[in-house]
Coordinates of C-alpha atoms (C1' of nucleotides) in Angstrom, one line a residue:
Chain A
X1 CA -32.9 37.6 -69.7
X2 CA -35.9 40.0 -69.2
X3 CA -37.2 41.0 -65.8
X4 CA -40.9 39.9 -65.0
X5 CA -42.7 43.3 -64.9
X6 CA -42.5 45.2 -61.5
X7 CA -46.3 46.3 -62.2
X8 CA -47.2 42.8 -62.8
X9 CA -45.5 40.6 -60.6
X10 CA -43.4 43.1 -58.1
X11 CA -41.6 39.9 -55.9
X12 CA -40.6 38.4 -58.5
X13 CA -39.1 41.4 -60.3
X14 CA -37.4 42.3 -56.7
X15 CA -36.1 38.4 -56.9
X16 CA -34.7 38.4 -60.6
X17 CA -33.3 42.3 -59.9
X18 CA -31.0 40.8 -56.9
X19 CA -30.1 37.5 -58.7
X20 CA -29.2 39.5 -62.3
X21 CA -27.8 42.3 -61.0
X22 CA -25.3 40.6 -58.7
X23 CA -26.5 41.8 -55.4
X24 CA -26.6 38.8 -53.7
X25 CA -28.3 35.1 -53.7
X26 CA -29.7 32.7 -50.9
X27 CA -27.2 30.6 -48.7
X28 CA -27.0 26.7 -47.7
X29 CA -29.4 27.7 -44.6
X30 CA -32.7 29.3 -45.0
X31 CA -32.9 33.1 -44.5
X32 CA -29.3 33.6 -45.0
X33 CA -27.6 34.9 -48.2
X34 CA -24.2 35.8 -49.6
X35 CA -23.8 39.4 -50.4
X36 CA -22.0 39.7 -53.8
X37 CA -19.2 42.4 -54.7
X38 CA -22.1 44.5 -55.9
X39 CA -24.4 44.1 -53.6
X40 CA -22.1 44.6 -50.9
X41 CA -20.7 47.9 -52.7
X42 CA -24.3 49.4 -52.5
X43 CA -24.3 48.2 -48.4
X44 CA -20.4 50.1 -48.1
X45 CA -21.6 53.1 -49.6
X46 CA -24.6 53.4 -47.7
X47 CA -22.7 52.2 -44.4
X48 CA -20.1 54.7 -45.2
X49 CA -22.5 57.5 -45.4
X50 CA -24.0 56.7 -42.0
X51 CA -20.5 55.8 -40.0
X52 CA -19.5 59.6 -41.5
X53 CA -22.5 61.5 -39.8
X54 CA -22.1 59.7 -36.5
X55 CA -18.7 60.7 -36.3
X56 CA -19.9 64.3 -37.2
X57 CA -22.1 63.9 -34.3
X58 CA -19.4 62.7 -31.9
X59 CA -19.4 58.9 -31.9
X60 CA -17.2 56.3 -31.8
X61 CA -17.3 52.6 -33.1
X62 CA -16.3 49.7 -30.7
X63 CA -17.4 45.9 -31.1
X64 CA -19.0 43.7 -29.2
X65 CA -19.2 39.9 -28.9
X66 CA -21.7 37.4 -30.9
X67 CA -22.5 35.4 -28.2
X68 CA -25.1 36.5 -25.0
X69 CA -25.2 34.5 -21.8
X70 CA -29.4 33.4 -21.7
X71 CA -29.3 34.4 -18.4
X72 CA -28.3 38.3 -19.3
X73 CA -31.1 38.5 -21.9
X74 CA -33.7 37.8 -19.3
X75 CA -33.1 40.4 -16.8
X76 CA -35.1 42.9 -19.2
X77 CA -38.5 41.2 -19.2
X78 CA -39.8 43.0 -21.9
X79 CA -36.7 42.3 -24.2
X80 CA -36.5 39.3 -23.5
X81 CA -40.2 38.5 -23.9
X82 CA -40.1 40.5 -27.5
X83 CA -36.6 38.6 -28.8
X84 CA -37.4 35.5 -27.2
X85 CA -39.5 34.0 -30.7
X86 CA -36.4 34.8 -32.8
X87 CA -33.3 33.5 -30.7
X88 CA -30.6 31.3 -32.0
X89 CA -29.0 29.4 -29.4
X90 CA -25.9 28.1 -29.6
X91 CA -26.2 24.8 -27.0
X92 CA -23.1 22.9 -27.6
X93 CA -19.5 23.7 -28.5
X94 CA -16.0 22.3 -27.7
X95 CA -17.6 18.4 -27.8
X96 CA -19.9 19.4 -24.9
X97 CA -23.3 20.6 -23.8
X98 CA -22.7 23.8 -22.5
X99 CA -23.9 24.5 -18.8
X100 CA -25.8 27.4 -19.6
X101 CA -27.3 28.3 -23.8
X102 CA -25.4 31.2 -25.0
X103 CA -27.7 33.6 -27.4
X104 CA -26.6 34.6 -30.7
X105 CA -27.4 38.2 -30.5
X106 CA -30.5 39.7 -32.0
X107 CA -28.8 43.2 -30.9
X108 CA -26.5 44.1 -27.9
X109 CA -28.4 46.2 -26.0
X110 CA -28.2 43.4 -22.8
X111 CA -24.3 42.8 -23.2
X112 CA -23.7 46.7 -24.0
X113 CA -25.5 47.3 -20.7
X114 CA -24.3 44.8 -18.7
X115 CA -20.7 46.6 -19.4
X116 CA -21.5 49.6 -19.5
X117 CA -22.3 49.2 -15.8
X118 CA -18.6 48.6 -14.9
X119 CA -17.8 52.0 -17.3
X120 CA -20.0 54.5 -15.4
X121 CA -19.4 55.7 -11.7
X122 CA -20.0 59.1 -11.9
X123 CA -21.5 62.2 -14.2
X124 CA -17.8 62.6 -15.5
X125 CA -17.8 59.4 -17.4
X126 CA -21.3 60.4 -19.1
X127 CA -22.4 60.9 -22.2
X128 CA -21.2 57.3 -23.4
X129 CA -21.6 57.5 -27.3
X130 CA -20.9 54.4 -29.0
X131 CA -21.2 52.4 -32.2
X132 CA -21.2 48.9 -33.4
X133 CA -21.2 47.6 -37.1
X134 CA -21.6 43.9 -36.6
X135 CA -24.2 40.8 -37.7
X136 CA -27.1 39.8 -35.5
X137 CA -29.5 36.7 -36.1
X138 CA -33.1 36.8 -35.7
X139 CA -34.6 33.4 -37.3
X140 CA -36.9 34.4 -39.5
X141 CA -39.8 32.8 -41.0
X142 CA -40.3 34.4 -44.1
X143 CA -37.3 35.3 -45.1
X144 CA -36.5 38.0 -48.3
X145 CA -33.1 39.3 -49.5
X146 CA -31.7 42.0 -48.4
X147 CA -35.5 42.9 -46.6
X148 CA -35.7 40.1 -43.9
X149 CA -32.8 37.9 -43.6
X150 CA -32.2 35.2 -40.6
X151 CA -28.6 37.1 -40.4
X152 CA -28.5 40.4 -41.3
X153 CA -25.7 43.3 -41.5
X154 CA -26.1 46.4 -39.7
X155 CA -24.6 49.2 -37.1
X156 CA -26.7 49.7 -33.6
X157 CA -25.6 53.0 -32.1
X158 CA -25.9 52.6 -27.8
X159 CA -25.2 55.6 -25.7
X160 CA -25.6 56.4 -21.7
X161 CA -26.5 60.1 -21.3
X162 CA -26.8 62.0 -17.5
X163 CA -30.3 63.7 -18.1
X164 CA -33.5 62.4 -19.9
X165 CA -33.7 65.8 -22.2
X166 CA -30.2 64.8 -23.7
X167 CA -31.4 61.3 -24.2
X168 CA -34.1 62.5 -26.1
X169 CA -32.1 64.4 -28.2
X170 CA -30.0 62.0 -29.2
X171 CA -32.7 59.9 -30.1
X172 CA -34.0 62.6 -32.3
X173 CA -30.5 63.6 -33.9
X174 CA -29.8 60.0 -34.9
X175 CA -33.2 59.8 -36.3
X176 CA -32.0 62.9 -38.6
X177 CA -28.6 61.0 -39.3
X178 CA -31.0 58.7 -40.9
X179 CA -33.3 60.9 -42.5
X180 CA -30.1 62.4 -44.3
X181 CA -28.7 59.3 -45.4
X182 CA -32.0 58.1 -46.9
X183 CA -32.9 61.6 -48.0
X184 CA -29.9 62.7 -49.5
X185 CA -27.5 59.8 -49.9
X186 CA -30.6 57.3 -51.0
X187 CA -32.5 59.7 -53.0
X188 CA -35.6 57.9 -51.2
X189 CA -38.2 60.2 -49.4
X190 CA -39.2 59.3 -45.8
X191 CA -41.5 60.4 -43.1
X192 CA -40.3 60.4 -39.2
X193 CA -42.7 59.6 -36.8
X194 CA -43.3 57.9 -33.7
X195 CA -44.1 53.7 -33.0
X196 CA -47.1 52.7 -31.2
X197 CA -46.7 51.0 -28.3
X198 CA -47.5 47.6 -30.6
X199 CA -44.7 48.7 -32.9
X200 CA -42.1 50.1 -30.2
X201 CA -39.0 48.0 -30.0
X202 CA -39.0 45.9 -26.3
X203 CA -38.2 47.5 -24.0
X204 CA -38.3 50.9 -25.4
X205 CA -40.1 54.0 -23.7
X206 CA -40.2 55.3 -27.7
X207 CA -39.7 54.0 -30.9
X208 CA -38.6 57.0 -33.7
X209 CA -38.5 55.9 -37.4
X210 CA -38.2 56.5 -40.8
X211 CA -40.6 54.9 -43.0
X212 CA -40.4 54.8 -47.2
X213 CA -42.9 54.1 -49.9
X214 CA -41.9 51.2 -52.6
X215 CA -43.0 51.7 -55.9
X216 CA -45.5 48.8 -55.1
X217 CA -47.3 51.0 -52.9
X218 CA -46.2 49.0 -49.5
X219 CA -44.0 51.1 -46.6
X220 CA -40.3 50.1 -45.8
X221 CA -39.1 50.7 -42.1
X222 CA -35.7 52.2 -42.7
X223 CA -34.6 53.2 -39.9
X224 CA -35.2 53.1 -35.5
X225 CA -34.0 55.5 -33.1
X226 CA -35.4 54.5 -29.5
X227 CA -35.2 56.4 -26.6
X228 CA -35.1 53.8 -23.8
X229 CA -35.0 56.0 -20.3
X230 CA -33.5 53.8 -17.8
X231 CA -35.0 50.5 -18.5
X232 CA -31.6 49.0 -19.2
X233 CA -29.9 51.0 -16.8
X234 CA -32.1 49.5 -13.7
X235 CA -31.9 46.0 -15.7
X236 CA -28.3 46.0 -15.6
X237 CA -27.2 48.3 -12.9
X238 CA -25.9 51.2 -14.5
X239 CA -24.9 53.9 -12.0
X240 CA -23.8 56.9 -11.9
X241 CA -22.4 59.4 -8.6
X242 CA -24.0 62.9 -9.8
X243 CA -23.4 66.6 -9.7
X244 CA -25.3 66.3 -6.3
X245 CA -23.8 63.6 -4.5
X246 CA -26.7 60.9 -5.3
X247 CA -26.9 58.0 -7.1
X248 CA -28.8 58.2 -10.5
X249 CA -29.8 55.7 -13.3
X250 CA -28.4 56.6 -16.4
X251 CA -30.6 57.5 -19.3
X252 CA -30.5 55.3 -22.9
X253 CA -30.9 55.3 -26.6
X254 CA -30.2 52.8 -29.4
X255 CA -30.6 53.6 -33.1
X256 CA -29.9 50.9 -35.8
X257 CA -30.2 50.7 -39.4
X258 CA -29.6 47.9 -41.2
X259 CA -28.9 45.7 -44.8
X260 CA -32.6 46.2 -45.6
X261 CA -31.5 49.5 -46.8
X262 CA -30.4 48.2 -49.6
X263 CA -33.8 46.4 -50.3
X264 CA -35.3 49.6 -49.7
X265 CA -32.9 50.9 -52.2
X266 CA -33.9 49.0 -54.9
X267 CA -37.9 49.0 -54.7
X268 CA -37.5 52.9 -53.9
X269 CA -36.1 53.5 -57.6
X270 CA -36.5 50.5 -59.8
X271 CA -38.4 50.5 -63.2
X272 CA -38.7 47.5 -65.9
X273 CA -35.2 47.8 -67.0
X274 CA -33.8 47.2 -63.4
X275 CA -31.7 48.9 -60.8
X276 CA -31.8 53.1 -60.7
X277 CA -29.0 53.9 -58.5
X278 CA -29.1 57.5 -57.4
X279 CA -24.9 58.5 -57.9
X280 CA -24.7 58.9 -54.2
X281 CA -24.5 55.3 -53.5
X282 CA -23.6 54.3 -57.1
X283 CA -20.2 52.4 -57.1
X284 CA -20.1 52.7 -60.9
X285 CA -21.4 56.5 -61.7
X286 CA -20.8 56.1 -65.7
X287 CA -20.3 53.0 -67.6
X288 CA -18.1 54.1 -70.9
X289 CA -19.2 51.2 -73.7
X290 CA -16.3 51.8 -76.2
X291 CA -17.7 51.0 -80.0
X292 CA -16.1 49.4 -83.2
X293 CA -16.3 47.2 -86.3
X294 CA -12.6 46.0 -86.9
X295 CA -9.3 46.2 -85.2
X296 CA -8.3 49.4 -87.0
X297 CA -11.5 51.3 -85.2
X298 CA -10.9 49.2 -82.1
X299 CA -7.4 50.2 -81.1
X300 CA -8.9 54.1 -82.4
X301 CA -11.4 53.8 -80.1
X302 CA -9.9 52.2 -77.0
X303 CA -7.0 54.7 -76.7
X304 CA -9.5 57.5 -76.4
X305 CA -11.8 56.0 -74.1
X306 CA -9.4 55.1 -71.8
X307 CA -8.0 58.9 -71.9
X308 CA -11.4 60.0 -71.3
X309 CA -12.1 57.5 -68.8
X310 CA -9.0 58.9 -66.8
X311 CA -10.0 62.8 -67.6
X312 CA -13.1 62.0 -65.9
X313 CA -11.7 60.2 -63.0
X314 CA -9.8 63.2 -62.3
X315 CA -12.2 64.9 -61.7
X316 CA -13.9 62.3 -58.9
X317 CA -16.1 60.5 -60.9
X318 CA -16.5 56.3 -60.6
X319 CA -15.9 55.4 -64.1
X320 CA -16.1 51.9 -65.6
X321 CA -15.0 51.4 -68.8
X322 CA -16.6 48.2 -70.0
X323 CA -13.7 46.8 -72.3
X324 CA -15.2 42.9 -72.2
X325 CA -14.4 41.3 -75.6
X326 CA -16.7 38.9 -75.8
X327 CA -20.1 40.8 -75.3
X328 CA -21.3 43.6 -77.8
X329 CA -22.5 46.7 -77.6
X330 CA -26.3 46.4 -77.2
X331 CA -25.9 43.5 -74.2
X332 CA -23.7 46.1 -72.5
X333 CA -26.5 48.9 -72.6
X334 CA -29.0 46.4 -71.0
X335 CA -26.4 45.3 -69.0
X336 CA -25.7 48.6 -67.6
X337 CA -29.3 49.4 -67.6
X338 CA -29.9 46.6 -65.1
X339 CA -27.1 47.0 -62.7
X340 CA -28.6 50.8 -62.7
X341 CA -25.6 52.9 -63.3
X342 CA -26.7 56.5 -63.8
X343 CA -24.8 57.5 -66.9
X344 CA -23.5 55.7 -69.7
X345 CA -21.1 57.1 -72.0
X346 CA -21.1 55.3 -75.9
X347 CA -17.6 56.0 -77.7
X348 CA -17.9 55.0 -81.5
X349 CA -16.2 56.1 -84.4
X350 CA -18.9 58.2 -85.3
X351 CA -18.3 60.7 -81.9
X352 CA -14.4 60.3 -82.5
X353 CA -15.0 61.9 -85.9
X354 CA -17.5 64.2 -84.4
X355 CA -14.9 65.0 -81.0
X356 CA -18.1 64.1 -79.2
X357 CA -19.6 61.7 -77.0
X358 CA -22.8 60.6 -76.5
X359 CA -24.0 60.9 -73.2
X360 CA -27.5 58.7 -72.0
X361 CA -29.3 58.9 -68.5
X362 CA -30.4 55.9 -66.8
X363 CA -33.2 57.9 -64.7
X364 CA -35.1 59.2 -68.2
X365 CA -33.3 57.6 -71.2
X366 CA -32.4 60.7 -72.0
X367 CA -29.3 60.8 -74.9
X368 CA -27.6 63.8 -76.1
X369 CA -24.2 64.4 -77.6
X370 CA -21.7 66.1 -75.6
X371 CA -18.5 67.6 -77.0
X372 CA -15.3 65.6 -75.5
X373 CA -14.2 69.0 -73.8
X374 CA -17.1 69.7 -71.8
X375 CA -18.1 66.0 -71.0
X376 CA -15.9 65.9 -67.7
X377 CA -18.3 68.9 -66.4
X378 CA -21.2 67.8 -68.2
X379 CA -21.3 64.3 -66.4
X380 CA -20.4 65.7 -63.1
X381 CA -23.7 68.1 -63.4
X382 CA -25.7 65.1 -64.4
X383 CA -25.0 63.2 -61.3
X384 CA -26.4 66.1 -59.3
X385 CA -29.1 66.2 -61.5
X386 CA -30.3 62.4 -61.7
X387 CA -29.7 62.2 -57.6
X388 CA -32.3 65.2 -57.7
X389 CA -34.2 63.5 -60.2
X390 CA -34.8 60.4 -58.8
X391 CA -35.4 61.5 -55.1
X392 CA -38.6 64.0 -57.0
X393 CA -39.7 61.3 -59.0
X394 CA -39.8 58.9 -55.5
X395 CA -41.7 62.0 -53.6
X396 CA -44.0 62.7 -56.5
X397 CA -45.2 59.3 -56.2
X398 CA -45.4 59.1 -52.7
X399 CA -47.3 62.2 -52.7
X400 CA -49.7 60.3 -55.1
X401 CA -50.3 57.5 -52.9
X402 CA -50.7 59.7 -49.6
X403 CA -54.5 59.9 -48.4
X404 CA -56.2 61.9 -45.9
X405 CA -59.4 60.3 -44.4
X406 CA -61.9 60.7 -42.3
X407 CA -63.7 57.3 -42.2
X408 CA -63.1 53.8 -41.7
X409 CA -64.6 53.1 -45.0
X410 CA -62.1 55.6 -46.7
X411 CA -59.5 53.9 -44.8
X412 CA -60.3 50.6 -46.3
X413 CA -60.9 52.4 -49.5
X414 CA -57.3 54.1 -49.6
X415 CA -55.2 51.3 -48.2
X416 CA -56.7 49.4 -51.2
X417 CA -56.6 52.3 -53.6
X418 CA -54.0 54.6 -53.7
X419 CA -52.8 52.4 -51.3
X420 CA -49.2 53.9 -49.8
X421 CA -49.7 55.8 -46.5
X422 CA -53.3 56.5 -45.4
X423 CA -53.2 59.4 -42.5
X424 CA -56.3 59.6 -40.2
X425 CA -56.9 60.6 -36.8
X426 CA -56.9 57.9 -34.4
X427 CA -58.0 57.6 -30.3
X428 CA -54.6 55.6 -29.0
X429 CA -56.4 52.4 -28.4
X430 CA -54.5 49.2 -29.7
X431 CA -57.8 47.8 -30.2
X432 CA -58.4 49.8 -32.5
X433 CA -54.9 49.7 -34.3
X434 CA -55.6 45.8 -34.1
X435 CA -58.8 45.7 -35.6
X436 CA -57.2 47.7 -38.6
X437 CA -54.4 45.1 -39.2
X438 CA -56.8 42.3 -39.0
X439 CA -59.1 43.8 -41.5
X440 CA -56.9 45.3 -43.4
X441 CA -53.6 44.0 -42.9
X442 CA -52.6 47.7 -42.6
X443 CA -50.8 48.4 -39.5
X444 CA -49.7 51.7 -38.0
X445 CA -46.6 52.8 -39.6
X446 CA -45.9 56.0 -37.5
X447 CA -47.4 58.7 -35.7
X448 CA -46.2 62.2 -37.4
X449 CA -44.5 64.4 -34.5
X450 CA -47.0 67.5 -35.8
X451 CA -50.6 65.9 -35.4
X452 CA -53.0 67.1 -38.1
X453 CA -55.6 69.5 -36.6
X454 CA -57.6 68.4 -39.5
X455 CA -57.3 64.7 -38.8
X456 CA -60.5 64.8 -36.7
X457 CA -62.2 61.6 -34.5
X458 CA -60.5 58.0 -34.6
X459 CA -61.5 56.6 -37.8
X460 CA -61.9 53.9 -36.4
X461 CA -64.7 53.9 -33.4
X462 CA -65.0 57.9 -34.1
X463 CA -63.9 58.8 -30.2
X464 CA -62.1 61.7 -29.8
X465 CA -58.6 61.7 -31.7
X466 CA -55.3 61.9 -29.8
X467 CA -53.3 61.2 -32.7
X468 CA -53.0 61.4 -36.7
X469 CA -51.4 57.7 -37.6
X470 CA -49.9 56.9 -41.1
X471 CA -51.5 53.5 -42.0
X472 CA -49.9 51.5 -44.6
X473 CA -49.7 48.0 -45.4
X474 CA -45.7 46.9 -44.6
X475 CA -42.9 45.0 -45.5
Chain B
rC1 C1' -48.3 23.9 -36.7
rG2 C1' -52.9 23.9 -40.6
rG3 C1' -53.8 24.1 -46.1
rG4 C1' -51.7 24.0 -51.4
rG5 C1' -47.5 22.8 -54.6
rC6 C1' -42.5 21.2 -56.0
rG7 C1' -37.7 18.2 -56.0
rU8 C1' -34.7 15.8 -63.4
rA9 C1' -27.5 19.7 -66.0
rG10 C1' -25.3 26.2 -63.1
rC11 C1' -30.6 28.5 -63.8
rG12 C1' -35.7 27.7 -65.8
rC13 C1' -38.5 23.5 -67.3
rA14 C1' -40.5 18.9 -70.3
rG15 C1' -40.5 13.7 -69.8
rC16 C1' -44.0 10.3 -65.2
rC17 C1' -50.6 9.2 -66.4
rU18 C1' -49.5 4.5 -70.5
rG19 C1' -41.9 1.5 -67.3
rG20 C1' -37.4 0.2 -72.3
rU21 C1' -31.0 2.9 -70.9
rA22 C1' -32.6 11.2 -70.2
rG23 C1' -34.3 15.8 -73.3
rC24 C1' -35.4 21.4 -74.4
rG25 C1' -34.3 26.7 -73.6
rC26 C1' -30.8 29.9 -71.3
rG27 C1' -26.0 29.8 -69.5
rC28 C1' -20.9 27.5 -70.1
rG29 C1' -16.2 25.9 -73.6
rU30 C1' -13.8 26.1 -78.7
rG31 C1' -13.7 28.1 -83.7
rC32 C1' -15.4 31.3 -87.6
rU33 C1' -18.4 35.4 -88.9
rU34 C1' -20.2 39.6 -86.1
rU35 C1' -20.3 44.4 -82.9
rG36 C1' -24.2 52.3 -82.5
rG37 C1' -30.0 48.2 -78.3
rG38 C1' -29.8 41.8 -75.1
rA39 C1' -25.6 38.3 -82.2
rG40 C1' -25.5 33.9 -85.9
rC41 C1' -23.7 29.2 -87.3
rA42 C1' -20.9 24.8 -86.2
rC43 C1' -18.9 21.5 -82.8
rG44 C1' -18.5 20.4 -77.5
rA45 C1' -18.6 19.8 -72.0
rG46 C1' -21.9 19.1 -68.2
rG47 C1' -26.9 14.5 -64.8
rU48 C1' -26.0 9.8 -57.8
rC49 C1' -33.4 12.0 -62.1
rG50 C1' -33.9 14.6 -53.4
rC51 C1' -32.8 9.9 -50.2
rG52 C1' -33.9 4.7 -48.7
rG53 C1' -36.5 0.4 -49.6
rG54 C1' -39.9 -2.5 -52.7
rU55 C1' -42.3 -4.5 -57.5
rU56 C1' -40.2 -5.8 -62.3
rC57 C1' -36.0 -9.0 -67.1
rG58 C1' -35.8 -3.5 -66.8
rA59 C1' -37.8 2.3 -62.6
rA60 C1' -37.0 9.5 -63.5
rU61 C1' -41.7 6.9 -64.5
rC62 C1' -45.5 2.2 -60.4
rC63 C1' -45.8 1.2 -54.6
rC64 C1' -44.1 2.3 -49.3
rG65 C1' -41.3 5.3 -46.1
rC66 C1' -38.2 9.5 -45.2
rC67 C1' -35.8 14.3 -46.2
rG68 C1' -35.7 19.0 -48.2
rC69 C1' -37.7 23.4 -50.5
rC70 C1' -41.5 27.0 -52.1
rC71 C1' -46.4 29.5 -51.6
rC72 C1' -50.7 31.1 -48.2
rG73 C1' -52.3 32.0 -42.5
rA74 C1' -49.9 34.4 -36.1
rC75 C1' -44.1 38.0 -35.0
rC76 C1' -40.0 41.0 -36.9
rA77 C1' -34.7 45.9 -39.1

RNA sequence: CGGGGCGUAGCGCAGCCUGGUAGCGCGCGUGCUUUGGGAGCACGAGGUCGCGGGUUCGAAUCCCGCCGCCCCGACCA
């Protein structure tokens, strides 16, 4: 079947990409969805990638349970106030009406918090660096695969720290695990920035993100880091005897990232044909698609592609040799093409004769004949060089849908054409960050850590600018 | 919750206005021929027509009620 065009139609391409490739498809309740053996490849490799760099940085995973006493949720009055829209509440179990509603969890930080309290009781037990990879519900309206789901997948990071600097650090440094993964893993390009205080998470003191451009021109929040100062500590009565002799309040972070990463994957690369994984999260780096005409050329050809096939996984590539009988050669190619494996190898009689192989790239289309000797370091060169590919292909055209303005009318000009992220100084005020979003439906995406000197007044009342933001219009 | 639309085979749809015993494409199964860009032919399997009630000799079709879903408006990883 042929995908509606992305430049045409882009939710409906997104939609028949998911279904057609595997990924995943919509469960018996709304918002929630079964993650297929592909899809849920594409979510290990990215969760894999992340779980390795916080346990470069020193953390360690630990679990946490599903259910949240009401009553614990609302002891952080902004939390609770900012979750409250999106609970699920579980209000009868064992054959009775429970005495008091338990909370499925949006996110731990209330539970976490409320036992973290019993772990701390002095300096010594401090820093507190913990991870959990676990599902949390927030019902949700609209939901999309993979980008907003009523249950979704993800890891929330929590840690305790003695002093604010060192919360702030690691606030920052998980924000850079992130940027990596995305970066380099990903292939997708993002900027870090700062939330407003409409965007910040409740109950935050700071928000950090990392925000991507889809190739339909909207921004993808991929990532939050949040520094939360001692919000939860005071909520939850986390203590701590310090070097001094007093009592202090420990200082808080929380960082999560989350299944829409793999939403973010797709739009961040796709093109008409499909999928264009970058080999760093590609569970099938080259598809072989053995070729033959009768049983003489078949058993030929088999027997060499497997050996190849082998050669090649020697040498740490994820090769798929696509030995289905009942499919030919040209529904394989598409086939290949629209799961978005970044090489595919065709072995016909033709290369056997020739000791070749011929090599094509999923990223350009690119096909070249490669001699069977030098395919196992020809291939693993490519991978480097379609995972380069793809992420300067993605920053080229964010670059071309980046504006700089000066005006509200530019503003409204750029959101609507280039579209992407439109950066312009701005004076702090939420009304006018509102009046944006209601006339443009453009919201502040982040606030760069280096503001633009050249940004100049709010663009929006023309005060005095304290800020550059990053407007874009947002999944 | 306000506005618009849709429920018929696994998926996408036609049939409904003008009642007469359910059809098309894709997919699925078997066989033969095919195989370097999404194969062809033949045969075949598969349906409580969203649910309940009513009108009628007869309802996917007409009437009443209900349920569910999708799209557009206020929040969110």
């Amino acid at each position: 079947m042929p995908l509606p065009s992305f430049t045409d139609d882009f939710p409906a391409w997104y939609q028949e990409v998911v279904r057609q490739a595997d990924l995943a498809e919509n469960s018996l309740v709304r918002g929630t969805m079964v993650i297929k053996p592909y899809g849920y490849a594409l979510w290990e490799a990215i969760r894999d990638a992340l779980d390795l760099r916080f346990k470069e940085t020193g953390h360690q995973n630990l679990y946490f349970p599903l259910f949240i006493p009401l009553r614990l949720l609302e002891r952080e009055k902004e939390h609770v106030e900012g979750f409250a829209p999106e609970f699920a509440m579980v209000t009868h179990a064992g054959g009775e009406e429970l005495g008091e509603p338990l909370v499925v969890r949006p996110t731990s930080e209330t539970i976490i918090w409320d036992t973290y309290a019993k772990w701390v009781q002095s300096y010594r037990d401090l820093p507190l660096l913990y991870n959990q990879w676990a599902n949390v519900v927030r019902w949700e309206l609209r939901p999309r695969l993979f980008l907003r789901t009523t249950e979704f997948l993800w890891q929330e990071g929590h840690t305790a720290h003695e002093t604010e600097e060192e919360a702030w650090e690691e606030a920052r440094r998980m924000l850079e695990a992130y940027r990596q993964v995305a970066e380099d893993v990903m292939a997708m390009p993002v900027f870090l920035g700062r939330k407003t205080p409409a965007e910040r998470f409740p109950g935050a003191v700071e928000t950090f993100t990392i925000e991507a451009l889809m190739r339909d021109r909207k921004a993808l929040q991929a990532g939050t880091s949040h520094y939360l100062g001692q919000n939860f500590a005071k909520a939850y009565g986390v203590q701590y005897l310090g070097r001094d002799g007093e009592q202090h309040f420990a200082e808080a972070t929380s960082w999560g990232a989350s299944t829409r990463l793999v939403g973010g994957l797709i739009m961040a690369h796709g093109d008409e044909k499909g999928l264009r994984l970058p080999p760093g999260v590609a569970p099938i780096q080259v598809v072989v698609v053995p070729i033959f005409r009768n049983d003489e050329e078949r058993g030929r050809v088999l027997g060499e592609t497997e050996r190849l096939a082998e050669s090649w996984r020697a040498v740490g590539l994820r090769v798929k040799v696509d030995d289905r009988d009942d499919l030919r050669p040209g529904y394989k190619f598409a086939d290949a093409e629209l799961r978005g494996i970044p090489v595919r190898v065709e072995i016909g009689p033709r290369d056997l004769d020739a000791s070749q192989v011929t090599v094509v790239r999923r990223d350009t289309g690119a096909k070249s004949a490669v001699g069977m000797d030098a395919a196992a370091t020809t291939l693993t060169a490519l991978q480097d060089e379609i995972q380069r590919s793809l992420f300067d292909e993605a920053l080229a055209f964010r670059e071309a849908h980046t504006t700089r303005v000066g005006s509200y009318d530019e503003l409204r000009d750029a959101i609507e054409d280039p579209g992407g992220f439109v950066f312009g100084g701005w004076c702090g005020d939420a009304v006018c960050e509102a009046k944006v979003k209601a006339e443009t439906k453009a919201t502040i995406r982040f606030l760069p850590f280096e503001p633009e000197p050249t940004a100049g007044p709010c663009v929006v009342c023309a005060q005095a600018a304290v800020d550059t933001a990053a407007w874009a219009i947002a999944y």
